[in-house]
Amino acid sequence: MPEYALLILSAFLFSTEFIFVKLFENKNGSSYTSALSFALGSSVIGLPILFICNGFTLGFSWYSLLMAGLLALVSVGANIIGIKAVSIGSVAVYTLFMMLGGMIVPFVVGAAFLHEKVKLWYIIATVLLTGALVLPVFDKAENKSSGKGKKIFWLFIVLCSVLFMLNGANSTIGNLHQNENITFKKVGTVDFLIWKYIFKIVYCGILFFTHRDKGKYKLLVRKSSLLAGAGFAAVHIAATLLQLYCAITVNASLMYPLVTGGTLIFTPILSRIIFKEKLTVFVIAEILISVVATVLFVF
């Protein structure tokens, strides 16, 4: 099916998001001010791109407005909470919770509440992907290098659990808006993303004027941050559009695990090529398991 090819492309584009985020963090750090600057900057850059793609038009429906507002709130919230979680715990475990939430929550919602068909192969593939996501936690070399892998405080677990649900909600909200079985009046896919970006800018603006860095309102406006923000906005928009279009015809119980599997395959490969990161035995095993699981979802 052509939808599978589009989802694999979407997974590749989502993987490149990590590259742009890492490039931004290498230059600007990962403070609250830095995270807010990145979220606001990429949204401001992305909004006109979406307007151009939509022919400078914008549809309206109350249902789409509600879902876009929730989606933007979840996105900004995950960004802010994620900064705190990374500061007190392992990045590998943080990423594990995020990706598991983005995969498992929409899978369960689709199967339990939207009456989506779940094949035995999907269940086996999901178990394999879960195992692949857990592997980095056992990578002693990675944990030792990060200096954070030995002690995980209860606050870190609570924050990661919240992130698990937020990232799962992010995927689920998008799927609920696109689902053909929900008969509320909706706007088009691009219109929906435009509203999401508008809400993100509003939320980030509110956060900006309610937070001071050393007594001053501060944003990071640098060439490196603008380039990283522009790259992130471009690939995020493309990946999200592909995923939302596929959500119209592809079940959530299939789509999100498939995207997760593809992301697990592409991310370490891109990190190896661009940042020369070492592919450990655990990472290689993660890639191989993800390939097998992704193939299973095609059947």
PDB file of C-alpha atoms in Angstrom:
ATOM      1  CA  MET A   1       0.000   0.000   0.000  1.00  0.00           C
ATOM      2  CA  PRO A   2       1.266   3.534  -0.771  1.00  0.00           C
ATOM      3  CA  GLU A   3       0.339   4.599   2.768  1.00  0.00           C
ATOM      4  CA  TYR A   4       3.094   2.353   4.134  1.00  0.00           C
ATOM      5  CA  ALA A   5       5.702   4.115   1.999  1.00  0.00           C
ATOM      6  CA  LEU A   6       4.414   7.497   3.202  1.00  0.00           C
ATOM      7  CA  LEU A   7       4.598   6.362   6.827  1.00  0.00           C
ATOM      8  CA  ILE A   8       8.180   5.148   6.380  1.00  0.00           C
ATOM      9  CA  LEU A   9       9.055   8.528   4.852  1.00  0.00           C
ATOM     10  CA  SER A  10       7.315  10.186   7.790  1.00  0.00           C
ATOM     11  CA  ALA A  11       9.441   8.123  10.194  1.00  0.00           C
ATOM     12  CA  PHE A  12      12.602   9.229   8.389  1.00  0.00           C
ATOM     13  CA  LEU A  13      11.558  12.881   8.627  1.00  0.00           C
ATOM     14  CA  PHE A  14      10.719  12.524  12.308  1.00  0.00           C
ATOM     15  CA  SER A  15      14.217  11.083  12.794  1.00  0.00           C
ATOM     16  CA  THR A  16      15.738  14.185  11.228  1.00  0.00           C
ATOM     17  CA  GLU A  17      13.922  16.261  13.855  1.00  0.00           C
ATOM     18  CA  PHE A  18      16.280  14.813  16.471  1.00  0.00           C
ATOM     19  CA  ILE A  19      19.201  15.974  14.337  1.00  0.00           C
ATOM     20  CA  PHE A  20      17.995  19.585  14.257  1.00  0.00           C
ATOM     21  CA  VAL A  21      17.175  19.518  17.982  1.00  0.00           C
ATOM     22  CA  LYS A  22      20.666  18.209  18.740  1.00  0.00           C
ATOM     23  CA  LEU A  23      22.241  20.859  16.494  1.00  0.00           C
ATOM     24  CA  PHE A  24      20.285  23.529  18.361  1.00  0.00           C
ATOM     25  CA  GLU A  25      21.220  22.164  21.786  1.00  0.00           C
ATOM     26  CA  ASN A  26      24.901  21.928  20.834  1.00  0.00           C
ATOM     27  CA  LYS A  27      24.907  25.676  20.207  1.00  0.00           C
ATOM     28  CA  ASN A  28      22.342  26.968  22.709  1.00  0.00           C
ATOM     29  CA  GLY A  29      22.081  24.474  25.566  1.00  0.00           C
ATOM     30  CA  SER A  30      18.889  22.980  27.001  1.00  0.00           C
ATOM     31  CA  SER A  31      17.714  25.537  29.555  1.00  0.00           C
ATOM     32  CA  TYR A  32      14.084  26.629  29.933  1.00  0.00           C
ATOM     33  CA  THR A  33      14.849  29.817  27.988  1.00  0.00           C
ATOM     34  CA  SER A  34      16.540  27.801  25.255  1.00  0.00           C
ATOM     35  CA  ALA A  35      13.634  25.332  24.982  1.00  0.00           C
ATOM     36  CA  LEU A  36      11.061  28.132  24.894  1.00  0.00           C
ATOM     37  CA  SER A  37      13.065  29.983  22.245  1.00  0.00           C
ATOM     38  CA  PHE A  38      13.240  26.864  20.093  1.00  0.00           C
ATOM     39  CA  ALA A  39       9.523  26.094  20.448  1.00  0.00           C
ATOM     40  CA  LEU A  40       8.492  29.675  19.696  1.00  0.00           C
ATOM     41  CA  GLY A  41      11.030  30.180  16.904  1.00  0.00           C
ATOM     42  CA  SER A  42      10.188  26.991  15.030  1.00  0.00           C
ATOM     43  CA  SER A  43       6.461  27.792  15.332  1.00  0.00           C
ATOM     44  CA  VAL A  44       6.870  31.346  14.027  1.00  0.00           C
ATOM     45  CA  ILE A  45       8.919  30.023  11.093  1.00  0.00           C
ATOM     46  CA  GLY A  46       6.548  27.138  10.396  1.00  0.00           C
ATOM     47  CA  LEU A  47       3.299  29.123  10.419  1.00  0.00           C
ATOM     48  CA  PRO A  48       3.901  31.095   7.185  1.00  0.00           C
ATOM     49  CA  ILE A  49       5.095  27.898   5.480  1.00  0.00           C
ATOM     50  CA  LEU A  50       1.755  26.291   6.273  1.00  0.00           C
ATOM     51  CA  PHE A  51      -0.197  29.372   5.113  1.00  0.00           C
ATOM     52  CA  ILE A  52       1.644  29.268   1.781  1.00  0.00           C
ATOM     53  CA  CYS A  53       0.936  25.531   1.409  1.00  0.00           C
ATOM     54  CA  ASN A  54      -2.750  26.226   2.128  1.00  0.00           C
ATOM     55  CA  GLY A  55      -3.069  29.060  -0.399  1.00  0.00           C
ATOM     56  CA  PHE A  56      -3.361  31.706   2.349  1.00  0.00           C
ATOM     57  CA  THR A  57      -6.725  30.345   3.460  1.00  0.00           C
ATOM     58  CA  LEU A  58      -7.837  28.987   6.828  1.00  0.00           C
ATOM     59  CA  GLY A  59     -10.887  26.871   7.550  1.00  0.00           C
ATOM     60  CA  PHE A  60     -12.731  26.867  10.856  1.00  0.00           C
ATOM     61  CA  SER A  61     -14.685  24.416  12.982  1.00  0.00           C
ATOM     62  CA  TRP A  62     -15.144  24.332  16.725  1.00  0.00           C
ATOM     63  CA  TYR A  63     -14.102  20.677  16.929  1.00  0.00           C
ATOM     64  CA  SER A  64     -10.859  21.303  15.015  1.00  0.00           C
ATOM     65  CA  LEU A  65     -10.176  24.402  17.091  1.00  0.00           C
ATOM     66  CA  LEU A  66     -10.569  22.388  20.301  1.00  0.00           C
ATOM     67  CA  MET A  67      -8.345  19.550  19.081  1.00  0.00           C
ATOM     68  CA  ALA A  68      -5.681  21.927  17.748  1.00  0.00           C
ATOM     69  CA  GLY A  69      -5.632  23.796  21.061  1.00  0.00           C
ATOM     70  CA  LEU A  70      -5.213  20.554  22.979  1.00  0.00           C
ATOM     71  CA  LEU A  71      -2.523  19.329  20.581  1.00  0.00           C
ATOM     72  CA  ALA A  72      -0.539  22.553  20.946  1.00  0.00           C
ATOM     73  CA  LEU A  73      -0.908  22.489  24.737  1.00  0.00           C
ATOM     74  CA  VAL A  74       0.380  18.919  24.887  1.00  0.00           C
ATOM     75  CA  SER A  75       3.291  19.777  22.596  1.00  0.00           C
ATOM     76  CA  VAL A  76       4.435  22.783  24.613  1.00  0.00           C
ATOM     77  CA  GLY A  77       3.885  20.972  27.919  1.00  0.00           C
ATOM     78  CA  ALA A  78       5.994  18.013  26.844  1.00  0.00           C
ATOM     79  CA  ASN A  79       8.770  20.380  25.807  1.00  0.00           C
ATOM     80  CA  ILE A  80       8.877  22.191  29.146  1.00  0.00           C
ATOM     81  CA  ILE A  81       8.541  19.075  31.327  1.00  0.00           C
ATOM     82  CA  GLY A  82      11.095  17.267  29.178  1.00  0.00           C
ATOM     83  CA  ILE A  83      13.723  19.910  29.964  1.00  0.00           C
ATOM     84  CA  LYS A  84      13.276  19.270  33.702  1.00  0.00           C
ATOM     85  CA  ALA A  85      13.310  15.489  33.267  1.00  0.00           C
ATOM     86  CA  VAL A  86      16.541  15.515  31.247  1.00  0.00           C
ATOM     87  CA  SER A  87      18.214  17.692  33.876  1.00  0.00           C
ATOM     88  CA  ILE A  88      17.750  15.115  36.654  1.00  0.00           C
ATOM     89  CA  GLY A  89      17.807  11.753  34.877  1.00  0.00           C
ATOM     90  CA  SER A  90      19.008   9.632  32.000  1.00  0.00           C
ATOM     91  CA  VAL A  91      18.304  10.881  28.489  1.00  0.00           C
ATOM     92  CA  ALA A  92      18.036   7.252  27.307  1.00  0.00           C
ATOM     93  CA  VAL A  93      15.254   6.508  29.802  1.00  0.00           C
ATOM     94  CA  TYR A  94      13.529   9.812  28.997  1.00  0.00           C
ATOM     95  CA  THR A  95      13.528   8.933  25.281  1.00  0.00           C
ATOM     96  CA  LEU A  96      12.299   5.435  26.103  1.00  0.00           C
ATOM     97  CA  PHE A  97       9.238   6.760  27.932  1.00  0.00           C
ATOM     98  CA  MET A  98       8.483   9.295  25.192  1.00  0.00           C
ATOM     99  CA  MET A  99       8.579   6.784  22.342  1.00  0.00           C
ATOM    100  CA  LEU A 100       6.686   4.122  24.263  1.00  0.00           C
ATOM    101  CA  GLY A 101       3.942   6.656  25.005  1.00  0.00           C
ATOM    102  CA  GLY A 102       3.731   7.742  21.368  1.00  0.00           C
ATOM    103  CA  MET A 103       3.356   4.132  20.303  1.00  0.00           C
ATOM    104  CA  ILE A 104       1.339   2.367  23.003  1.00  0.00           C
ATOM    105  CA  VAL A 105      -1.274   5.002  23.945  1.00  0.00           C
ATOM    106  CA  PRO A 106      -2.764   5.475  20.428  1.00  0.00           C
ATOM    107  CA  PHE A 107      -2.492   1.715  19.851  1.00  0.00           C
ATOM    108  CA  VAL A 108      -4.588   1.010  22.974  1.00  0.00           C
ATOM    109  CA  VAL A 109      -7.052   3.848  22.292  1.00  0.00           C
ATOM    110  CA  GLY A 110      -7.551   2.713  18.696  1.00  0.00           C
ATOM    111  CA  ALA A 111      -8.106  -0.909  19.670  1.00  0.00           C
ATOM    112  CA  ALA A 112     -10.211  -0.299  22.802  1.00  0.00           C
ATOM    113  CA  PHE A 113     -12.378   2.700  21.886  1.00  0.00           C
ATOM    114  CA  LEU A 114     -12.340   3.081  18.100  1.00  0.00           C
ATOM    115  CA  HIS A 115     -12.939  -0.622  17.414  1.00  0.00           C
ATOM    116  CA  GLU A 116      -9.906  -0.852  15.155  1.00  0.00           C
ATOM    117  CA  LYS A 117      -8.921  -4.340  14.056  1.00  0.00           C
ATOM    118  CA  VAL A 118      -5.829  -5.677  15.830  1.00  0.00           C
ATOM    119  CA  LYS A 119      -4.071  -8.596  14.180  1.00  0.00           C
ATOM    120  CA  LEU A 120      -1.858 -11.072  16.018  1.00  0.00           C
ATOM    121  CA  TRP A 121       1.116  -9.784  13.975  1.00  0.00           C
ATOM    122  CA  TYR A 122       0.509  -6.254  15.304  1.00  0.00           C
ATOM    123  CA  ILE A 123       0.649  -7.505  18.894  1.00  0.00           C
ATOM    124  CA  ILE A 124       3.861  -9.459  18.260  1.00  0.00           C
ATOM    125  CA  ALA A 125       5.430  -6.484  16.484  1.00  0.00           C
ATOM    126  CA  THR A 126       4.456  -4.123  19.326  1.00  0.00           C
ATOM    127  CA  VAL A 127       6.066  -6.452  21.875  1.00  0.00           C
ATOM    128  CA  LEU A 128       9.229  -6.533  19.742  1.00  0.00           C
ATOM    129  CA  LEU A 129       9.311  -2.740  19.466  1.00  0.00           C
ATOM    130  CA  THR A 130       8.839  -2.402  23.215  1.00  0.00           C
ATOM    131  CA  GLY A 131      11.792  -4.741  23.702  1.00  0.00           C
ATOM    132  CA  ALA A 132      13.844  -2.698  21.234  1.00  0.00           C
ATOM    133  CA  LEU A 133      13.038   0.504  23.117  1.00  0.00           C
ATOM    134  CA  VAL A 134      14.125  -1.036  26.427  1.00  0.00           C
ATOM    135  CA  LEU A 135      17.537  -2.179  25.132  1.00  0.00           C
ATOM    136  CA  PRO A 136      19.373   1.170  25.563  1.00  0.00           C
ATOM    137  CA  VAL A 137      18.587   1.104  29.286  1.00  0.00           C
ATOM    138  CA  PHE A 138      20.860  -1.949  29.634  1.00  0.00           C
ATOM    139  CA  ASP A 139      23.716  -0.312  27.727  1.00  0.00           C
ATOM    140  CA  LYS A 140      26.161   0.129  30.600  1.00  0.00           C
ATOM    141  CA  ALA A 141      28.624   2.072  28.494  1.00  0.00           C
ATOM    142  CA  GLU A 142      25.975   4.638  27.586  1.00  0.00           C
ATOM    143  CA  ASN A 143      24.711   4.922  31.147  1.00  0.00           C
ATOM    144  CA  LYS A 144      28.242   5.362  32.434  1.00  0.00           C
ATOM    145  CA  SER A 145      29.039   8.053  29.874  1.00  0.00           C
ATOM    146  CA  SER A 146      25.901  10.019  30.659  1.00  0.00           C
ATOM    147  CA  GLY A 147      26.631   9.886  34.386  1.00  0.00           C
ATOM    148  CA  LYS A 148      22.891   9.647  35.104  1.00  0.00           C
ATOM    149  CA  GLY A 149      21.985   6.043  34.500  1.00  0.00           C
ATOM    150  CA  LYS A 150      22.577   4.625  37.999  1.00  0.00           C
ATOM    151  CA  LYS A 151      20.191   6.724  40.067  1.00  0.00           C
ATOM    152  CA  ILE A 152      16.682   7.532  38.945  1.00  0.00           C
ATOM    153  CA  PHE A 153      14.759   9.488  41.536  1.00  0.00           C
ATOM    154  CA  TRP A 154      11.011   9.183  42.056  1.00  0.00           C
ATOM    155  CA  LEU A 155      10.524  12.698  40.677  1.00  0.00           C
ATOM    156  CA  PHE A 156      12.213  11.654  37.441  1.00  0.00           C
ATOM    157  CA  ILE A 157       9.917   8.630  37.175  1.00  0.00           C
ATOM    158  CA  VAL A 158       6.854  10.811  37.793  1.00  0.00           C
ATOM    159  CA  LEU A 159       7.970  13.320  35.142  1.00  0.00           C
ATOM    160  CA  CYS A 160       8.709  10.558  32.635  1.00  0.00           C
ATOM    161  CA  SER A 161       5.317   8.992  33.319  1.00  0.00           C
ATOM    162  CA  VAL A 162       3.676  12.342  32.577  1.00  0.00           C
ATOM    163  CA  LEU A 163       5.737  12.598  29.370  1.00  0.00           C
ATOM    164  CA  PHE A 164       4.649   9.082  28.433  1.00  0.00           C
ATOM    165  CA  MET A 165       1.020  10.185  28.567  1.00  0.00           C
ATOM    166  CA  LEU A 166       1.649  13.569  26.911  1.00  0.00           C
ATOM    167  CA  ASN A 167       3.428  12.075  23.920  1.00  0.00           C
ATOM    168  CA  GLY A 168       0.763   9.409  23.698  1.00  0.00           C
ATOM    169  CA  ALA A 169      -1.901  12.119  23.847  1.00  0.00           C
ATOM    170  CA  ASN A 170      -0.113  13.992  21.064  1.00  0.00           C
ATOM    171  CA  SER A 171      -0.459  11.003  18.726  1.00  0.00           C
ATOM    172  CA  THR A 172      -3.974  10.174  19.905  1.00  0.00           C
ATOM    173  CA  ILE A 173      -5.378  13.705  19.458  1.00  0.00           C
ATOM    174  CA  GLY A 174      -4.092  13.876  15.887  1.00  0.00           C
ATOM    175  CA  ASN A 175      -5.646  10.507  15.115  1.00  0.00           C
ATOM    176  CA  LEU A 176      -8.992  11.455  16.699  1.00  0.00           C
ATOM    177  CA  HIS A 177      -9.195  14.557  14.537  1.00  0.00           C
ATOM    178  CA  GLN A 178      -8.498  12.617  11.353  1.00  0.00           C
ATOM    179  CA  ASN A 179     -10.592   9.544  12.147  1.00  0.00           C
ATOM    180  CA  GLU A 180     -13.424   9.114   9.628  1.00  0.00           C
ATOM    181  CA  ASN A 181     -15.687   7.491  12.244  1.00  0.00           C
ATOM    182  CA  ILE A 182     -15.890  10.779  14.158  1.00  0.00           C
ATOM    183  CA  THR A 183     -18.560  12.828  12.412  1.00  0.00           C
ATOM    184  CA  PHE A 184     -17.960  16.307  13.852  1.00  0.00           C
ATOM    185  CA  LYS A 185     -17.329  19.032  11.301  1.00  0.00           C
ATOM    186  CA  LYS A 186     -13.575  19.284  10.688  1.00  0.00           C
ATOM    187  CA  VAL A 187     -11.170  21.473   8.784  1.00  0.00           C
ATOM    188  CA  GLY A 188      -8.598  20.130   6.342  1.00  0.00           C
ATOM    189  CA  THR A 189      -5.287  18.662   7.460  1.00  0.00           C
ATOM    190  CA  VAL A 190      -3.215  21.763   6.677  1.00  0.00           C
ATOM    191  CA  ASP A 191      -5.823  24.032   8.288  1.00  0.00           C
ATOM    192  CA  PHE A 192      -5.633  21.865  11.400  1.00  0.00           C
ATOM    193  CA  LEU A 193      -1.848  22.259  11.581  1.00  0.00           C
ATOM    194  CA  ILE A 194      -2.131  26.018  11.074  1.00  0.00           C
ATOM    195  CA  TRP A 195      -4.437  26.264  14.075  1.00  0.00           C
ATOM    196  CA  LYS A 196      -2.028  24.116  16.083  1.00  0.00           C
ATOM    197  CA  TYR A 197       0.866  26.450  15.275  1.00  0.00           C
ATOM    198  CA  ILE A 198      -1.229  29.516  16.104  1.00  0.00           C
ATOM    199  CA  PHE A 199      -2.035  28.040  19.509  1.00  0.00           C
ATOM    200  CA  LYS A 200       1.638  27.116  20.070  1.00  0.00           C
ATOM    201  CA  ILE A 201       2.698  30.693  19.401  1.00  0.00           C
ATOM    202  CA  VAL A 202       0.042  31.983  21.803  1.00  0.00           C
ATOM    203  CA  TYR A 203       1.043  29.509  24.532  1.00  0.00           C
ATOM    204  CA  CYS A 204       4.764  30.230  24.086  1.00  0.00           C
ATOM    205  CA  GLY A 205       4.026  33.963  24.154  1.00  0.00           C
ATOM    206  CA  ILE A 206       2.185  33.599  27.460  1.00  0.00           C
ATOM    207  CA  LEU A 207       5.059  31.549  28.901  1.00  0.00           C
ATOM    208  CA  PHE A 208       7.569  34.121  27.664  1.00  0.00           C
ATOM    209  CA  PHE A 209       5.823  37.017  29.443  1.00  0.00           C
ATOM    210  CA  THR A 210       5.373  35.003  32.658  1.00  0.00           C
ATOM    211  CA  HIS A 211       9.043  33.995  32.983  1.00  0.00           C
ATOM    212  CA  ARG A 212      12.150  36.102  33.514  1.00  0.00           C
ATOM    213  CA  ASP A 213      15.728  34.966  33.068  1.00  0.00           C
ATOM    214  CA  LYS A 214      17.810  36.823  35.665  1.00  0.00           C
ATOM    215  CA  GLY A 215      15.128  39.479  35.941  1.00  0.00           C
ATOM    216  CA  LYS A 216      14.778  39.982  32.178  1.00  0.00           C
ATOM    217  CA  TYR A 217      12.524  38.689  29.443  1.00  0.00           C
ATOM    218  CA  LYS A 218      14.891  36.792  27.190  1.00  0.00           C
ATOM    219  CA  LEU A 219      14.795  34.820  23.944  1.00  0.00           C
ATOM    220  CA  LEU A 220      17.733  33.307  22.056  1.00  0.00           C
ATOM    221  CA  VAL A 221      17.796  34.877  18.593  1.00  0.00           C
ATOM    222  CA  ARG A 222      20.950  33.678  16.863  1.00  0.00           C
ATOM    223  CA  LYS A 223      21.794  32.546  13.357  1.00  0.00           C
ATOM    224  CA  SER A 224      22.398  28.970  14.535  1.00  0.00           C
ATOM    225  CA  SER A 225      19.100  28.822  16.430  1.00  0.00           C
ATOM    226  CA  LEU A 226      17.135  30.274  13.503  1.00  0.00           C
ATOM    227  CA  LEU A 227      18.653  27.786  11.023  1.00  0.00           C
ATOM    228  CA  ALA A 228      17.982  24.841  13.345  1.00  0.00           C
ATOM    229  CA  GLY A 229      14.460  26.111  13.999  1.00  0.00           C
ATOM    230  CA  ALA A 230      13.772  26.497  10.281  1.00  0.00           C
ATOM    231  CA  GLY A 231      15.063  22.998   9.518  1.00  0.00           C
ATOM    232  CA  PHE A 232      13.036  21.524  12.371  1.00  0.00           C
ATOM    233  CA  ALA A 233       9.868  23.348  11.270  1.00  0.00           C
ATOM    234  CA  ALA A 234      10.233  22.155   7.669  1.00  0.00           C
ATOM    235  CA  VAL A 235      10.727  18.461   8.456  1.00  0.00           C
ATOM    236  CA  HIS A 236       8.178  18.489  11.295  1.00  0.00           C
ATOM    237  CA  ILE A 237       5.500  19.961   9.048  1.00  0.00           C
ATOM    238  CA  ALA A 238       6.245  17.484   6.261  1.00  0.00           C
ATOM    239  CA  ALA A 239       6.310  14.492   8.632  1.00  0.00           C
ATOM    240  CA  THR A 240       3.153  15.544  10.475  1.00  0.00           C
ATOM    241  CA  LEU A 241       1.238  16.193   7.247  1.00  0.00           C
ATOM    242  CA  LEU A 242       2.152  12.740   5.932  1.00  0.00           C
ATOM    243  CA  GLN A 243       1.108  11.140   9.199  1.00  0.00           C
ATOM    244  CA  LEU A 244      -2.182  13.029   9.432  1.00  0.00           C
ATOM    245  CA  TYR A 245      -3.085  12.207   5.828  1.00  0.00           C
ATOM    246  CA  CYS A 246      -2.363   8.538   6.477  1.00  0.00           C
ATOM    247  CA  ALA A 247      -4.436   8.689   9.683  1.00  0.00           C
ATOM    248  CA  ILE A 248      -7.545   9.127   7.519  1.00  0.00           C
ATOM    249  CA  THR A 249      -7.254   5.588   6.112  1.00  0.00           C
ATOM    250  CA  VAL A 250      -4.753   3.751   8.351  1.00  0.00           C
ATOM    251  CA  ASN A 251      -5.682   2.486  11.822  1.00  0.00           C
ATOM    252  CA  ALA A 252      -3.841   4.010  14.797  1.00  0.00           C
ATOM    253  CA  SER A 253      -3.026   0.496  16.023  1.00  0.00           C
ATOM    254  CA  LEU A 254      -0.966   0.056  12.837  1.00  0.00           C
ATOM    255  CA  MET A 255       0.247   3.550  12.005  1.00  0.00           C
ATOM    256  CA  TYR A 256       1.968   4.685  15.199  1.00  0.00           C
ATOM    257  CA  PRO A 257       3.916   1.477  15.911  1.00  0.00           C
ATOM    258  CA  LEU A 258       5.022   1.474  12.264  1.00  0.00           C
ATOM    259  CA  VAL A 259       6.272   5.079  12.518  1.00  0.00           C
ATOM    260  CA  THR A 260       7.982   4.257  15.822  1.00  0.00           C
ATOM    261  CA  GLY A 261       9.731   1.277  14.255  1.00  0.00           C
ATOM    262  CA  GLY A 262      10.932   3.347  11.337  1.00  0.00           C
ATOM    263  CA  THR A 263      12.157   6.094  13.646  1.00  0.00           C
ATOM    264  CA  LEU A 264      14.134   3.560  15.689  1.00  0.00           C
ATOM    265  CA  ILE A 265      15.822   2.402  12.490  1.00  0.00           C
ATOM    266  CA  PHE A 266      16.680   5.807  11.023  1.00  0.00           C
ATOM    267  CA  THR A 267      17.663   7.803  14.131  1.00  0.00           C
ATOM    268  CA  PRO A 268      20.835   5.869  15.105  1.00  0.00           C
ATOM    269  CA  ILE A 269      21.913   5.645  11.461  1.00  0.00           C
ATOM    270  CA  LEU A 270      21.593   9.413  10.978  1.00  0.00           C
ATOM    271  CA  SER A 271      23.359  10.040  14.308  1.00  0.00           C
ATOM    272  CA  ARG A 272      26.206   7.813  13.164  1.00  0.00           C
ATOM    273  CA  ILE A 273      26.542   9.603   9.812  1.00  0.00           C
ATOM    274  CA  ILE A 274      26.201  13.186  11.069  1.00  0.00           C
ATOM    275  CA  PHE A 275      27.550  13.109  14.630  1.00  0.00           C
ATOM    276  CA  LYS A 276      29.836  10.059  14.332  1.00  0.00           C
ATOM    277  CA  GLU A 277      28.088   8.436  17.298  1.00  0.00           C
ATOM    278  CA  LYS A 278      29.185   4.875  17.977  1.00  0.00           C
ATOM    279  CA  LEU A 279      26.750   2.089  17.114  1.00  0.00           C
ATOM    280  CA  THR A 280      26.958  -0.218  20.123  1.00  0.00           C
ATOM    281  CA  VAL A 281      25.777  -3.817  20.193  1.00  0.00           C
ATOM    282  CA  PHE A 282      22.577  -2.674  21.874  1.00  0.00           C
ATOM    283  CA  VAL A 283      21.886  -0.056  19.179  1.00  0.00           C
ATOM    284  CA  ILE A 284      22.534  -2.539  16.369  1.00  0.00           C
ATOM    285  CA  ALA A 285      20.209  -5.064  18.047  1.00  0.00           C
ATOM    286  CA  GLU A 286      17.607  -2.307  18.399  1.00  0.00           C
ATOM    287  CA  ILE A 287      17.801  -1.573  14.658  1.00  0.00           C
ATOM    288  CA  LEU A 288      17.507  -5.252  13.675  1.00  0.00           C
ATOM    289  CA  ILE A 289      14.522  -5.850  15.968  1.00  0.00           C
ATOM    290  CA  SER A 290      12.862  -2.694  14.623  1.00  0.00           C
ATOM    291  CA  VAL A 291      13.313  -3.908  11.032  1.00  0.00           C
ATOM    292  CA  VAL A 292      11.623  -7.235  11.875  1.00  0.00           C
ATOM    293  CA  ALA A 293       8.787  -5.520  13.775  1.00  0.00           C
ATOM    294  CA  THR A 294       8.229  -2.976  11.004  1.00  0.00           C
ATOM    295  CA  VAL A 295       7.973  -5.756   8.388  1.00  0.00           C
ATOM    296  CA  LEU A 296       5.406  -7.560  10.567  1.00  0.00           C
ATOM    297  CA  PHE A 297       3.155  -4.492  10.539  1.00  0.00           C
ATOM    298  CA  VAL A 298       2.912  -4.692   6.745  1.00  0.00           C
ATOM    299  CA  PHE A 299       1.111  -8.056   6.949  1.00  0.00           C
TER     300      PHE A 299
END
